[in-house]
PDB file of C-alpha atoms and ligand atoms in Angstrom:
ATOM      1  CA  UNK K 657       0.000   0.000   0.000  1.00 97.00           C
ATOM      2  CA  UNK K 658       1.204   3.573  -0.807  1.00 98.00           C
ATOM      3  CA  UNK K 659       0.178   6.544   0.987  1.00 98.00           C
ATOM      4  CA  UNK K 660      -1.336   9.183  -0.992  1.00 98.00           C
ATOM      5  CA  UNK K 661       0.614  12.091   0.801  1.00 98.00           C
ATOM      6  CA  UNK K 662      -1.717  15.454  -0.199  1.00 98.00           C
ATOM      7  CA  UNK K 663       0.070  17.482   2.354  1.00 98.00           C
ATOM      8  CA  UNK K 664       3.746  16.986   1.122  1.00 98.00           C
ATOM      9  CA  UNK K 665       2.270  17.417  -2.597  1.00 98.00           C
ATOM     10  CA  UNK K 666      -0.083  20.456  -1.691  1.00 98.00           C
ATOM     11  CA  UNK K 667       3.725  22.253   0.346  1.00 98.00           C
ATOM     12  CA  UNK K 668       5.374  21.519  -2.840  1.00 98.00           C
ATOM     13  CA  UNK K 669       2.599  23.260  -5.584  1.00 98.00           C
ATOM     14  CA  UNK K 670       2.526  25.784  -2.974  1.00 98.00           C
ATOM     15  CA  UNK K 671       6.059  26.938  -2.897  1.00 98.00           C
ATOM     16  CA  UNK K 672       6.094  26.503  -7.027  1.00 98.00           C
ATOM     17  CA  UNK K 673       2.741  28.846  -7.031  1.00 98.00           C
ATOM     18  CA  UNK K 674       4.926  31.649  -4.421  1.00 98.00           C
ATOM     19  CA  UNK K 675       7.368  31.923  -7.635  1.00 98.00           C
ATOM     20  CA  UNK K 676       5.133  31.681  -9.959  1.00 98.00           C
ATOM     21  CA  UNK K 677       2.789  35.239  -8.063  1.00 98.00           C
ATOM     22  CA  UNK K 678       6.781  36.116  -7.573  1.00 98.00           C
ATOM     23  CA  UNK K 679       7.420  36.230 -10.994  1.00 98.00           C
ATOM     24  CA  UNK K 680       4.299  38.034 -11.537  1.00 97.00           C
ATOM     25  CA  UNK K 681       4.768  40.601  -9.438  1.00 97.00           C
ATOM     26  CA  UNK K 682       8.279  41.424 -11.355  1.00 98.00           C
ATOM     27  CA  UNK K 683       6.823  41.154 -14.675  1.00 97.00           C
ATOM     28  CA  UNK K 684       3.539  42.840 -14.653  1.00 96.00           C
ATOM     29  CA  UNK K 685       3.413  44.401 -11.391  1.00 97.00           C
ATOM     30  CA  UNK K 686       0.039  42.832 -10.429  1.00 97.00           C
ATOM     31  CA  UNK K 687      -0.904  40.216  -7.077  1.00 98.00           C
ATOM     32  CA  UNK K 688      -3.225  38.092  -7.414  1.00 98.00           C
ATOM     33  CA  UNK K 689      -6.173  38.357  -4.962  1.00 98.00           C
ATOM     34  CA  UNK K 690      -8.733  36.139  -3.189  1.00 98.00           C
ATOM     35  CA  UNK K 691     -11.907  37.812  -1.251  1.00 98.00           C
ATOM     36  CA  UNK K 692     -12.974  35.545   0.745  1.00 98.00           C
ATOM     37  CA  UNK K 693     -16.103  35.556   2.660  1.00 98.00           C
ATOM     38  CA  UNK K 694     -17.453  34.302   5.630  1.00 98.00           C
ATOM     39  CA  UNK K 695     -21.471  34.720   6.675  1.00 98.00           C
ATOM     40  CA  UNK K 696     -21.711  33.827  10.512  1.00 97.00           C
ATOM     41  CA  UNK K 697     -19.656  31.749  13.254  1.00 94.00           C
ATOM     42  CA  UNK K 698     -19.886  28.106  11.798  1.00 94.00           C
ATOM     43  CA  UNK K 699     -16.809  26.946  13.746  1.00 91.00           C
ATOM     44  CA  UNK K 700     -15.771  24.362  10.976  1.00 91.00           C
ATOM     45  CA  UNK K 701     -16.137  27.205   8.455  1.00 95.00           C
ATOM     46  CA  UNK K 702     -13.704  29.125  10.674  1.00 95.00           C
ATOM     47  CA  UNK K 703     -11.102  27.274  10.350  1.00 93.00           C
ATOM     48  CA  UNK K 704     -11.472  26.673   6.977  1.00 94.00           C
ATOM     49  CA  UNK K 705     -11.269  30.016   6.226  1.00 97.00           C
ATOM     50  CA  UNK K 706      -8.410  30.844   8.406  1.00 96.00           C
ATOM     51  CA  UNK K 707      -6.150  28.318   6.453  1.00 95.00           C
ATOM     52  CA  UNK K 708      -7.563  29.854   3.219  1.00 96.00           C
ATOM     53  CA  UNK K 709      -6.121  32.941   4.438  1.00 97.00           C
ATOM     54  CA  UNK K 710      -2.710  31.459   6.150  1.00 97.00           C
ATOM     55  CA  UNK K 711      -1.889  29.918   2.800  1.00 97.00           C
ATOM     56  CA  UNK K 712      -2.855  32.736   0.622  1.00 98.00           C
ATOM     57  CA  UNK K 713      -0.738  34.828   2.127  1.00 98.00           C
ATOM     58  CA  UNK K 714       2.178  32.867   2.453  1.00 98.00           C
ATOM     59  CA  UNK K 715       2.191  32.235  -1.069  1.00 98.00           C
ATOM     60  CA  UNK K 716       2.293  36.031  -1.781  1.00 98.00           C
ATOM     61  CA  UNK K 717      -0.991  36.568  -2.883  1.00 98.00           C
ATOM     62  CA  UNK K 718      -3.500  39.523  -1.541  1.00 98.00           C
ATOM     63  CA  UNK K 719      -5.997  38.097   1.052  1.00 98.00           C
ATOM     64  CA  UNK K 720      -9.180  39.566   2.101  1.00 98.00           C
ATOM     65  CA  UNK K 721     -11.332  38.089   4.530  1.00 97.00           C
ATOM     66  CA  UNK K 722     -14.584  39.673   5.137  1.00 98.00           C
ATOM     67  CA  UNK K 723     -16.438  38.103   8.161  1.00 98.00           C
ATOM     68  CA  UNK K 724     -20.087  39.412   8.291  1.00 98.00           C
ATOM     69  CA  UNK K 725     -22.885  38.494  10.691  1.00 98.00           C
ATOM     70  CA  UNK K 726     -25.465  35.403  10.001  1.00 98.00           C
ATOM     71  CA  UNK K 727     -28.169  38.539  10.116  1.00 98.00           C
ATOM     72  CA  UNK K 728     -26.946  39.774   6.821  1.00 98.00           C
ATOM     73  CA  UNK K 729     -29.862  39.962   4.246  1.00 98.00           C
ATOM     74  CA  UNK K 730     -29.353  37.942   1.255  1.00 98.00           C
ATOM     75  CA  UNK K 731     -29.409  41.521  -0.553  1.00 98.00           C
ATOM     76  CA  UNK K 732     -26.403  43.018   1.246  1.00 98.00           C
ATOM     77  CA  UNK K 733     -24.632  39.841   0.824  1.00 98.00           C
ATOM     78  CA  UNK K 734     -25.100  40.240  -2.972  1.00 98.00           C
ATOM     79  CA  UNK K 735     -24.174  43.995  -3.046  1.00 98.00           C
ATOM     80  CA  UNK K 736     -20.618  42.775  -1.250  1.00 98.00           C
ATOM     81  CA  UNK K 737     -19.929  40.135  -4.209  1.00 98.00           C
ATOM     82  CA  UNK K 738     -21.065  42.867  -6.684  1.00 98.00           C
ATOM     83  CA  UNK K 739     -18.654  44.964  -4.991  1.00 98.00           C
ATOM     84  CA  UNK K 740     -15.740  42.380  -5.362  1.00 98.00           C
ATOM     85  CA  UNK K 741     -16.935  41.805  -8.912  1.00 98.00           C
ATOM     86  CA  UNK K 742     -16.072  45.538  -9.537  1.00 98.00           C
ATOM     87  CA  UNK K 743     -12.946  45.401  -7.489  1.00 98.00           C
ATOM     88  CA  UNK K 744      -9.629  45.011 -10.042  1.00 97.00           C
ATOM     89  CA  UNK K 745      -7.670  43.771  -7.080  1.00 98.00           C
ATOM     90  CA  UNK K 746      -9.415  40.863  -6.396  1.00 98.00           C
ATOM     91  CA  UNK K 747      -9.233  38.356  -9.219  1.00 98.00           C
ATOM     92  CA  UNK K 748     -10.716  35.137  -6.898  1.00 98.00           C
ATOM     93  CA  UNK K 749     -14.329  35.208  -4.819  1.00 98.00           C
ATOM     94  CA  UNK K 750     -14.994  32.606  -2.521  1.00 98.00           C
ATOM     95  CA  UNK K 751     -18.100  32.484  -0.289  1.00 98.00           C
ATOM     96  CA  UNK K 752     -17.959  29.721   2.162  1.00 98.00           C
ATOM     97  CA  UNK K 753     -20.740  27.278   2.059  1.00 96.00           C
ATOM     98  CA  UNK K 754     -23.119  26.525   4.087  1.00 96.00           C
ATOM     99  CA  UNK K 755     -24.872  29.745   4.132  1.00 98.00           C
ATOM    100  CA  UNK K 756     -27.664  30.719   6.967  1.00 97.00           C
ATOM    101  CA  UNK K 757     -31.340  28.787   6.167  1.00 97.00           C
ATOM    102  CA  UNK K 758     -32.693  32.608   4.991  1.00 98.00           C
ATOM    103  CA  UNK K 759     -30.036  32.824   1.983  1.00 98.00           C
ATOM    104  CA  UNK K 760     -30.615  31.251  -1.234  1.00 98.00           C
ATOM    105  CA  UNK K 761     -26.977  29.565  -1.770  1.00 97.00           C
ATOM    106  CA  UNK K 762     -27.924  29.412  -5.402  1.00 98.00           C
ATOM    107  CA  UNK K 763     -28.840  33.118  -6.149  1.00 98.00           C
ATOM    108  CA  UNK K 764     -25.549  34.335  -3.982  1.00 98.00           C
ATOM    109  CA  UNK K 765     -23.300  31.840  -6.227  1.00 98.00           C
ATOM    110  CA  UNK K 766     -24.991  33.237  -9.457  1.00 98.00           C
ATOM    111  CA  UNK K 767     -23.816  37.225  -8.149  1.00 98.00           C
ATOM    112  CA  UNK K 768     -20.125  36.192  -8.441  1.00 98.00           C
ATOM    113  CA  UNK K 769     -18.813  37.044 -11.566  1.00 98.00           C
ATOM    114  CA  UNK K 770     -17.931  33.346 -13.678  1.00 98.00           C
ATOM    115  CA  UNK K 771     -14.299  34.787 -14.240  1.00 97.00           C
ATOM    116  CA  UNK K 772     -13.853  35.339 -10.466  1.00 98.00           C
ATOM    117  CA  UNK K 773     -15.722  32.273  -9.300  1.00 98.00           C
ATOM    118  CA  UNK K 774     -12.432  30.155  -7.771  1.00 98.00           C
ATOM    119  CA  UNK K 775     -14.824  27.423  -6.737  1.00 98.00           C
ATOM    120  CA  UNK K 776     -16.328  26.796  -9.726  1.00 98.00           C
ATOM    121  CA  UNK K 777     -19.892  26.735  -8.483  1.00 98.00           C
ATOM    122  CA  UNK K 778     -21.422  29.306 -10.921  1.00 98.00           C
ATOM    123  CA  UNK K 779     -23.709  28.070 -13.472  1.00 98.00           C
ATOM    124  CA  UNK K 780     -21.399  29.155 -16.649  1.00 98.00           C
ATOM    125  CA  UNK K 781     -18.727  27.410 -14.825  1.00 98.00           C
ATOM    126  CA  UNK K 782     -20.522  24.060 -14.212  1.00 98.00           C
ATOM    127  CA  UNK K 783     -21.288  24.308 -17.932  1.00 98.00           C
ATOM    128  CA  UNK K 784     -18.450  24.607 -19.207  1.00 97.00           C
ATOM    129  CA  UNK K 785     -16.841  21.483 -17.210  1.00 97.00           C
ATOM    130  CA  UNK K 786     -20.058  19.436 -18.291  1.00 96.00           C
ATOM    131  CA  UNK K 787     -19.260  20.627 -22.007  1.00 95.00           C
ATOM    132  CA  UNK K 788     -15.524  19.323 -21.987  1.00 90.00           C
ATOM    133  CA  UNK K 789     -13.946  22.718 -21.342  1.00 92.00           C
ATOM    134  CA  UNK K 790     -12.985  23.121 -17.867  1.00 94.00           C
ATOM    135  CA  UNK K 791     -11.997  27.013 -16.839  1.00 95.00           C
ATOM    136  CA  UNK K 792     -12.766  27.168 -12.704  1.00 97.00           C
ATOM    137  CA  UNK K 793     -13.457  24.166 -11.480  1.00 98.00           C
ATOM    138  CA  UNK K 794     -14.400  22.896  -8.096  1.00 98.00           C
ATOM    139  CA  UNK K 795     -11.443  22.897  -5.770  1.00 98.00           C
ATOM    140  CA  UNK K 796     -11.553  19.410  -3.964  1.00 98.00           C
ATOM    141  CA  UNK K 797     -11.977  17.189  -6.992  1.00 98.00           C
ATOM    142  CA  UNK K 798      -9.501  19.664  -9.078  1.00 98.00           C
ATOM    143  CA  UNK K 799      -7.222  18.348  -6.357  1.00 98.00           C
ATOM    144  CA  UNK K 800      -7.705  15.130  -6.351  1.00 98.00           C
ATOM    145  CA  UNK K 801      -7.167  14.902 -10.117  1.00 98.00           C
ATOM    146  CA  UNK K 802      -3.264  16.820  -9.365  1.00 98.00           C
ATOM    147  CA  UNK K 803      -2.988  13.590  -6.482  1.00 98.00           C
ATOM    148  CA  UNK K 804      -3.610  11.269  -8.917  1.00 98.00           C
ATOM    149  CA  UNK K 805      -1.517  12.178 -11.745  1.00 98.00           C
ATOM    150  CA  UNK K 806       1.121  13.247  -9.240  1.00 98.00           C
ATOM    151  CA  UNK K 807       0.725   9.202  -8.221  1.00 98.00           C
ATOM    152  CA  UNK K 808       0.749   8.522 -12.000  1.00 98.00           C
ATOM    153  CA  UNK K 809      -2.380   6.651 -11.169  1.00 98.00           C
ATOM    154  CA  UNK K 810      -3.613   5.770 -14.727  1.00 98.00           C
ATOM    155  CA  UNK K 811      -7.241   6.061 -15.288  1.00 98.00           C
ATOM    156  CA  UNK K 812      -8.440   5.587 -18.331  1.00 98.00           C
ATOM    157  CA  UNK K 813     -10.461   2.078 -18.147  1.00 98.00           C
ATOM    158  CA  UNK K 814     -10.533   2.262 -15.192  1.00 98.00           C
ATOM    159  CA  UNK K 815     -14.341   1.563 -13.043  1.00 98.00           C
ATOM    160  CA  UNK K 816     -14.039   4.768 -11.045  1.00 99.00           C
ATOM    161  CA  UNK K 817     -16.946   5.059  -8.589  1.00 99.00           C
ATOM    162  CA  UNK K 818     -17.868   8.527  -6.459  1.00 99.00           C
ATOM    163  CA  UNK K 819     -20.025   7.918  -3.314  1.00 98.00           C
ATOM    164  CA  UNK K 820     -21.904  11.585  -2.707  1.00 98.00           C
ATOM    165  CA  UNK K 821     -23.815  13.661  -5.335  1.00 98.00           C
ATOM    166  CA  UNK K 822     -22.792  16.991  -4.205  1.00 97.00           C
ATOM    167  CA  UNK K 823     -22.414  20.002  -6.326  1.00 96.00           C
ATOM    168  CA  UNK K 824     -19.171  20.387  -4.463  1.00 97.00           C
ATOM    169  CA  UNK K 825     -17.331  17.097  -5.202  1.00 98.00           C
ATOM    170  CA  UNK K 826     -19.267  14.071  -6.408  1.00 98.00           C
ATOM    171  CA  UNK K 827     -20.693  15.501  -9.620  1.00 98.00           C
ATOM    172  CA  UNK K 828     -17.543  17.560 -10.898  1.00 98.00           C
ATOM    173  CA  UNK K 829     -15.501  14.107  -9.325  1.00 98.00           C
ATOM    174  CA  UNK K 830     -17.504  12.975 -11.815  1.00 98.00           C
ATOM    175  CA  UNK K 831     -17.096  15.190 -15.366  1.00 98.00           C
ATOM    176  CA  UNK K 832     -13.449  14.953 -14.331  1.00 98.00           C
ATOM    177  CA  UNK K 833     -13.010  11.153 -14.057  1.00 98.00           C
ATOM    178  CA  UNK K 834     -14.702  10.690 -17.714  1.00 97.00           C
ATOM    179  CA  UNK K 835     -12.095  13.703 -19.166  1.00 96.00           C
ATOM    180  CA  UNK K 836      -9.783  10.955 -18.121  1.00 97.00           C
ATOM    181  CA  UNK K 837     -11.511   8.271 -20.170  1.00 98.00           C
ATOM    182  CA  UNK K 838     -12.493   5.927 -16.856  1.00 98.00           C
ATOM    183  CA  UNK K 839     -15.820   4.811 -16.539  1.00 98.00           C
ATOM    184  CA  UNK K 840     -18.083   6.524 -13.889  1.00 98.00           C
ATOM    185  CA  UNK K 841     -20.799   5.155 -11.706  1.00 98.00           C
ATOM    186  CA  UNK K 842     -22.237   8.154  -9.220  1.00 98.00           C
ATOM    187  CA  UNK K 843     -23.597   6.402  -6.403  1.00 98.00           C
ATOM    188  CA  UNK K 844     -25.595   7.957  -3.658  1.00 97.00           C
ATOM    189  CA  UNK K 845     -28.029   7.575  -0.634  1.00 94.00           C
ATOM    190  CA  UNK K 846     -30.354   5.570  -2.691  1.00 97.00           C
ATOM    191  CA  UNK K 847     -28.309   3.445  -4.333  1.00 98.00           C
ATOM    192  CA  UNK K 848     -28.937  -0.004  -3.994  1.00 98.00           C
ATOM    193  CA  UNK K 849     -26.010  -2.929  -2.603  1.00 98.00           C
ATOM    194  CA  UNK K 850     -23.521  -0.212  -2.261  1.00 98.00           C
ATOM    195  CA  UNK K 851     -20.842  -2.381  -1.443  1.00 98.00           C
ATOM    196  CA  UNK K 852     -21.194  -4.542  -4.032  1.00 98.00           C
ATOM    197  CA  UNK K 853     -20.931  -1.476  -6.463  1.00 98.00           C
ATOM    198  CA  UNK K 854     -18.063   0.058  -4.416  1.00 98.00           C
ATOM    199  CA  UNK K 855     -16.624  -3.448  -4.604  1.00 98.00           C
ATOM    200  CA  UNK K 856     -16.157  -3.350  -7.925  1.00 98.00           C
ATOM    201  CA  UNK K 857     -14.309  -0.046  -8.518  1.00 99.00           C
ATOM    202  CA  UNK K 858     -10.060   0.377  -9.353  1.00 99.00           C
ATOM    203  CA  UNK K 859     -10.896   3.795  -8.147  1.00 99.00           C
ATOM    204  CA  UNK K 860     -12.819   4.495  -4.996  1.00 99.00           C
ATOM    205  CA  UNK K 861     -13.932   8.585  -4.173  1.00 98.00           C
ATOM    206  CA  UNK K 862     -15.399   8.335  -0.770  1.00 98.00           C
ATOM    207  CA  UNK K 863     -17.461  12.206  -0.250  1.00 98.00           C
ATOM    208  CA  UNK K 864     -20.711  11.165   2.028  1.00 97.00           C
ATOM    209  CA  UNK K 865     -20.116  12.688   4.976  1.00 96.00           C
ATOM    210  CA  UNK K 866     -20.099  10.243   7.499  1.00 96.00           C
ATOM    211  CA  UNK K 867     -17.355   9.351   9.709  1.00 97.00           C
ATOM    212  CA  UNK K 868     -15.771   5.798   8.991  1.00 97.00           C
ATOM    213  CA  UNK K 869     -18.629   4.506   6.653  1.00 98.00           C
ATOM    214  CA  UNK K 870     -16.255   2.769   4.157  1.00 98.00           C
ATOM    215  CA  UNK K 871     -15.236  -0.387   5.454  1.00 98.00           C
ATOM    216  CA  UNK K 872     -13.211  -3.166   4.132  1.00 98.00           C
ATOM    217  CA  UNK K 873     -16.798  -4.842   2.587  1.00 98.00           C
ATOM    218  CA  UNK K 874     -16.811  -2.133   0.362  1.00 98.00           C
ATOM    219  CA  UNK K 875     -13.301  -2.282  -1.226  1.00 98.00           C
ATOM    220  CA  UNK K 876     -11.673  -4.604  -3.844  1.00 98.00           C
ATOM    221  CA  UNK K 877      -8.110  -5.708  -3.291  1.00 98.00           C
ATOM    222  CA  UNK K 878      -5.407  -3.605  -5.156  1.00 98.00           C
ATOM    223  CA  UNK K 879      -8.330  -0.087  -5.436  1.00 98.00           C
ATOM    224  CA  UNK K 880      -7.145   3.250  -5.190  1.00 99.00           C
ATOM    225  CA  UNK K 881      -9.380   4.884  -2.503  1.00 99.00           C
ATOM    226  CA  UNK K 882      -9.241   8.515  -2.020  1.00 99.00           C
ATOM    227  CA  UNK K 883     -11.236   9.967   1.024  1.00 98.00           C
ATOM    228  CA  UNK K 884     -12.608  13.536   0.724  1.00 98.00           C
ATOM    229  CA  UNK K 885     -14.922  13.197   4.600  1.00 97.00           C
ATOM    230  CA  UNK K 886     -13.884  15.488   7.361  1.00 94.00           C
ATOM    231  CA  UNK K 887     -15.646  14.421  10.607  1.00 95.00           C
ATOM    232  CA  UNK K 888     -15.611  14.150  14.348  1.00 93.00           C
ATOM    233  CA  UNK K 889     -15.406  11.397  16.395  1.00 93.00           C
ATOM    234  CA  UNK K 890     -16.730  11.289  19.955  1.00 94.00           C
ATOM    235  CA  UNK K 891     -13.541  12.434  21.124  1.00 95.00           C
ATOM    236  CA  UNK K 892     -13.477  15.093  18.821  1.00 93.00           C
ATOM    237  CA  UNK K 893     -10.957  13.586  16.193  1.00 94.00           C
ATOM    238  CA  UNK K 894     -10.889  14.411  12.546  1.00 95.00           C
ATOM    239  CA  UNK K 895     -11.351  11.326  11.051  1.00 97.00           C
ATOM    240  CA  UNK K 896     -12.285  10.211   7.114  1.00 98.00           C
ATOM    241  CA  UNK K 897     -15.465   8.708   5.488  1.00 98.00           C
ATOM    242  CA  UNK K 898     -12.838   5.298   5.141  1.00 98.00           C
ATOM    243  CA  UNK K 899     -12.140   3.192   7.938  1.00 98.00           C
ATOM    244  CA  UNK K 900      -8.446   3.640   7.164  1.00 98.00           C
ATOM    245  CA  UNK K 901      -7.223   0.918   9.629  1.00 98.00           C
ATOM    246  CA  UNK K 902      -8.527  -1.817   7.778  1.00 98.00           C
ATOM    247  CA  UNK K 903      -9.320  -0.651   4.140  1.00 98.00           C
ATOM    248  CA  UNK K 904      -5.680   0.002   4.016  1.00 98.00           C
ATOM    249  CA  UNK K 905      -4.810  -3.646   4.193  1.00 98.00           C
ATOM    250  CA  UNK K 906      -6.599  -3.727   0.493  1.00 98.00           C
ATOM    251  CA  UNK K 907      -5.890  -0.555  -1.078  1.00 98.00           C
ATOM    252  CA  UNK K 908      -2.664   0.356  -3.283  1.00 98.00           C
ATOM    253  CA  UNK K 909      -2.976   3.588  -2.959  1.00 98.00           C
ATOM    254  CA  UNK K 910      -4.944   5.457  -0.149  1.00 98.00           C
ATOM    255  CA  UNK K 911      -5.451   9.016   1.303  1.00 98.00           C
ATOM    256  CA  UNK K 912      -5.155   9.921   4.960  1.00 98.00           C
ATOM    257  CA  UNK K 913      -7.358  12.478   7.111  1.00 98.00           C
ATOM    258  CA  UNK K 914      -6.026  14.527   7.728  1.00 96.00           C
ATOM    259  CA  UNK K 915      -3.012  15.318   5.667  1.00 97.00           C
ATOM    260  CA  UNK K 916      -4.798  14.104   2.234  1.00 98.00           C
ATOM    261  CA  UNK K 917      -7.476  16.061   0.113  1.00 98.00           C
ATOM    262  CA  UNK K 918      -7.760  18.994   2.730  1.00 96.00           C
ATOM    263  CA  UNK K 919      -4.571  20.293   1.792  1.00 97.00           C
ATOM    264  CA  UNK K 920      -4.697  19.579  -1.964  1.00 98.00           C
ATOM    265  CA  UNK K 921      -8.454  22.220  -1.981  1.00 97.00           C
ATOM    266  CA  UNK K 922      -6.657  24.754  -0.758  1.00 97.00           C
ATOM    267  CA  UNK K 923      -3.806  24.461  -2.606  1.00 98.00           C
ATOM    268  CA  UNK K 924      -6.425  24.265  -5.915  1.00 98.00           C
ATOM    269  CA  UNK K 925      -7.966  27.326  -4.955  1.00 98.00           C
ATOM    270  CA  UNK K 926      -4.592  29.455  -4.828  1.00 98.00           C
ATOM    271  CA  UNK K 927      -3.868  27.777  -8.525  1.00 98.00           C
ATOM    272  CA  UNK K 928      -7.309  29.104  -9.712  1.00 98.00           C
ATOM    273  CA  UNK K 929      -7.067  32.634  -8.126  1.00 98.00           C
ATOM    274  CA  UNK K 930      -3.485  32.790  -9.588  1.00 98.00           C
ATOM    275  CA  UNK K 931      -4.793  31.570 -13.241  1.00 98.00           C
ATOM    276  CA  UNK K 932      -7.840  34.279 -12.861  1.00 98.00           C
ATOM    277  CA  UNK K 933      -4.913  36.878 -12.528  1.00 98.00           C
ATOM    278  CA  UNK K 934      -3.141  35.197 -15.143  1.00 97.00           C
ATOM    279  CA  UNK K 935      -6.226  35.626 -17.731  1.00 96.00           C
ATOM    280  CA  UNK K 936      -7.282  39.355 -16.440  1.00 95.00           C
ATOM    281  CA  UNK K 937      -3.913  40.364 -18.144  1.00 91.00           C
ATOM    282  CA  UNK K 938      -5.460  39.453 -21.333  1.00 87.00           C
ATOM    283  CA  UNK K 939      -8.394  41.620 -20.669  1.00 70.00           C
ATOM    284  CA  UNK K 940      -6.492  44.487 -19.716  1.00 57.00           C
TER     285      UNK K 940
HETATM  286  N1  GUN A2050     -17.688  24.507   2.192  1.00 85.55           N
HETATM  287  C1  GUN A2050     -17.156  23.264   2.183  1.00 85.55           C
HETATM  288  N2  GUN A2050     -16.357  23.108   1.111  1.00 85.55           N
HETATM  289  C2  GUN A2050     -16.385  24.271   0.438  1.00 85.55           C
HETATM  290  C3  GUN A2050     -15.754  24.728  -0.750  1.00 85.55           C
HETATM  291  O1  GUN A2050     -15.003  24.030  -1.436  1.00 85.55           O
HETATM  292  N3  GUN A2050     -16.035  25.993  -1.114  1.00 85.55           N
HETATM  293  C4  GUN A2050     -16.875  26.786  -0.412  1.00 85.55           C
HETATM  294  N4  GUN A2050     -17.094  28.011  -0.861  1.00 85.55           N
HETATM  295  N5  GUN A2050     -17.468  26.402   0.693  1.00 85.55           N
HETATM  296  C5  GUN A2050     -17.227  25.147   1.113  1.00 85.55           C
END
């Protein structure tokens, strides 16, 4: 078994992306910049956003955090984007998901400007992933495309199957896999005999949500398994959506949590504000 290491990978992009904004700087005086913002006190959004802006920084790049209160009306929230959309500084928007139950997620996502949207969650965005031509792309399976290649985990073939639907990961996971000529079974809550169909994929994505779900029942001996959960246990440890301890045993290749995909989002995100930058120099 090999150890998919996302955190050594992510240090190393990093520090390549700090020369890369470095050589920027010298050559056409502009920084790339990330607004990122933050509706309310979710504590796991907190941190999130504090590493978003820990890395951002130390890779050179402009950081902006704005942290406004879960009262904010959906309309003020907009006229911030809007204000970001106007802002030539800031070539990256991120709001942090989840968003209070009296903002529509949907309408805030379609106020960022497409050629700003880092996460890839705008409508033109998704479309032009689903169409074959991927510009901004969501951040966590972006990332765990770089792990793979940096693994030089073939795919194509390959019976690659995503457990979790999400906007965020299993449907991009998805469009992304079938680029790479595998073939791609989307399983979710209703699926029926998950195991069984887990069982028979070379290449296991693992986004549900729940803490230790994947056990050795649902892997095949020799399957690259790549775990995107982040959960609690009831001693308040980060652990995966794969019972690492035993679905290690079968896998060739697996991630840890932490110190796996975590590191490779952020690191995806930086790469995407950086190539926004990149194309606003064409515009200018
Ligand atoms: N919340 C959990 N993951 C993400 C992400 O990738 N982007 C945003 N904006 N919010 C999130």
């Amino acid at each position: 078994m090999t150890l998919i290491d996302g955190k050594a990978l992510a240090t190393k992009m990093q520090n390549n992306l700090a020369d890369k904004v470095q050589q920027m700087k010298d050559d056409y005086g502009i920084v790339p910049g990330l607004a990122v913002i933050l509706v309310g006190d979710n504590p796991a959004s907190q941190v999130y956003v504090r590493n978003k802006e820990r890395s951002a920084l130390k890779a050179g790049f402009k950081s902006e955090t704005k942290r406004v209160p879960s009262s904010i009306s959906e309309e003020d929230l907009i006229a911030l984007i809007e204000d970001y959309n106007q802002d030539d500084t800031i070539h990256g928007i991120l709001v942090q998901l989840p968003l209070p139950e009296h903002i529509n997620d949907k309408k805030v996502i379609m106020a960022i400007d497409p050629h700003k949207d880092v996460d890839g969650f705008h409508p033109i965005n998704t479309g032009h992933l689903w169409s074959g031509r991927p510009i901004m792309v969501p951040c966590t399976p972006a990332g765990i495309m770089e792990m793979l290649a940096a693994y030089n985990i073939g795919l194509e073939g390959k019976h690659a199957v995503i457990i979790g639907r999400s906007n965020i990961v299993g449907k991009p996971m998805a469009q992304l896999l079938l680029a790479k000529n595998a073939t791609v079974t989307l399983t979710h809550s209703r699926t029926r005999n998950l195991a069984d169909v887990a069982k028979s994929a070379d290449v296991l994505i693992v986004a549900i949500g729940q803490g230790h779900f994947v056990t050795k029942d649902f892997v095949k001996e020799g399957a690259v398994v790549i775990d995107v959960g982040m959960n609690r246990d009831t001693d308040g440890k980060l652990i995966g959506d794969v019972a690492f301890d035993e679905v290690k045993e079968l896998a060739s290749y697996i991630t840890p949590v932490p110190g796996g995909v975590g590191p490779m989002t952020i690191t995806m995100l930086l790469e995407q504000t950086y190539q926004a930058a990149l194309r606003s120099l064409e515009h200018v």
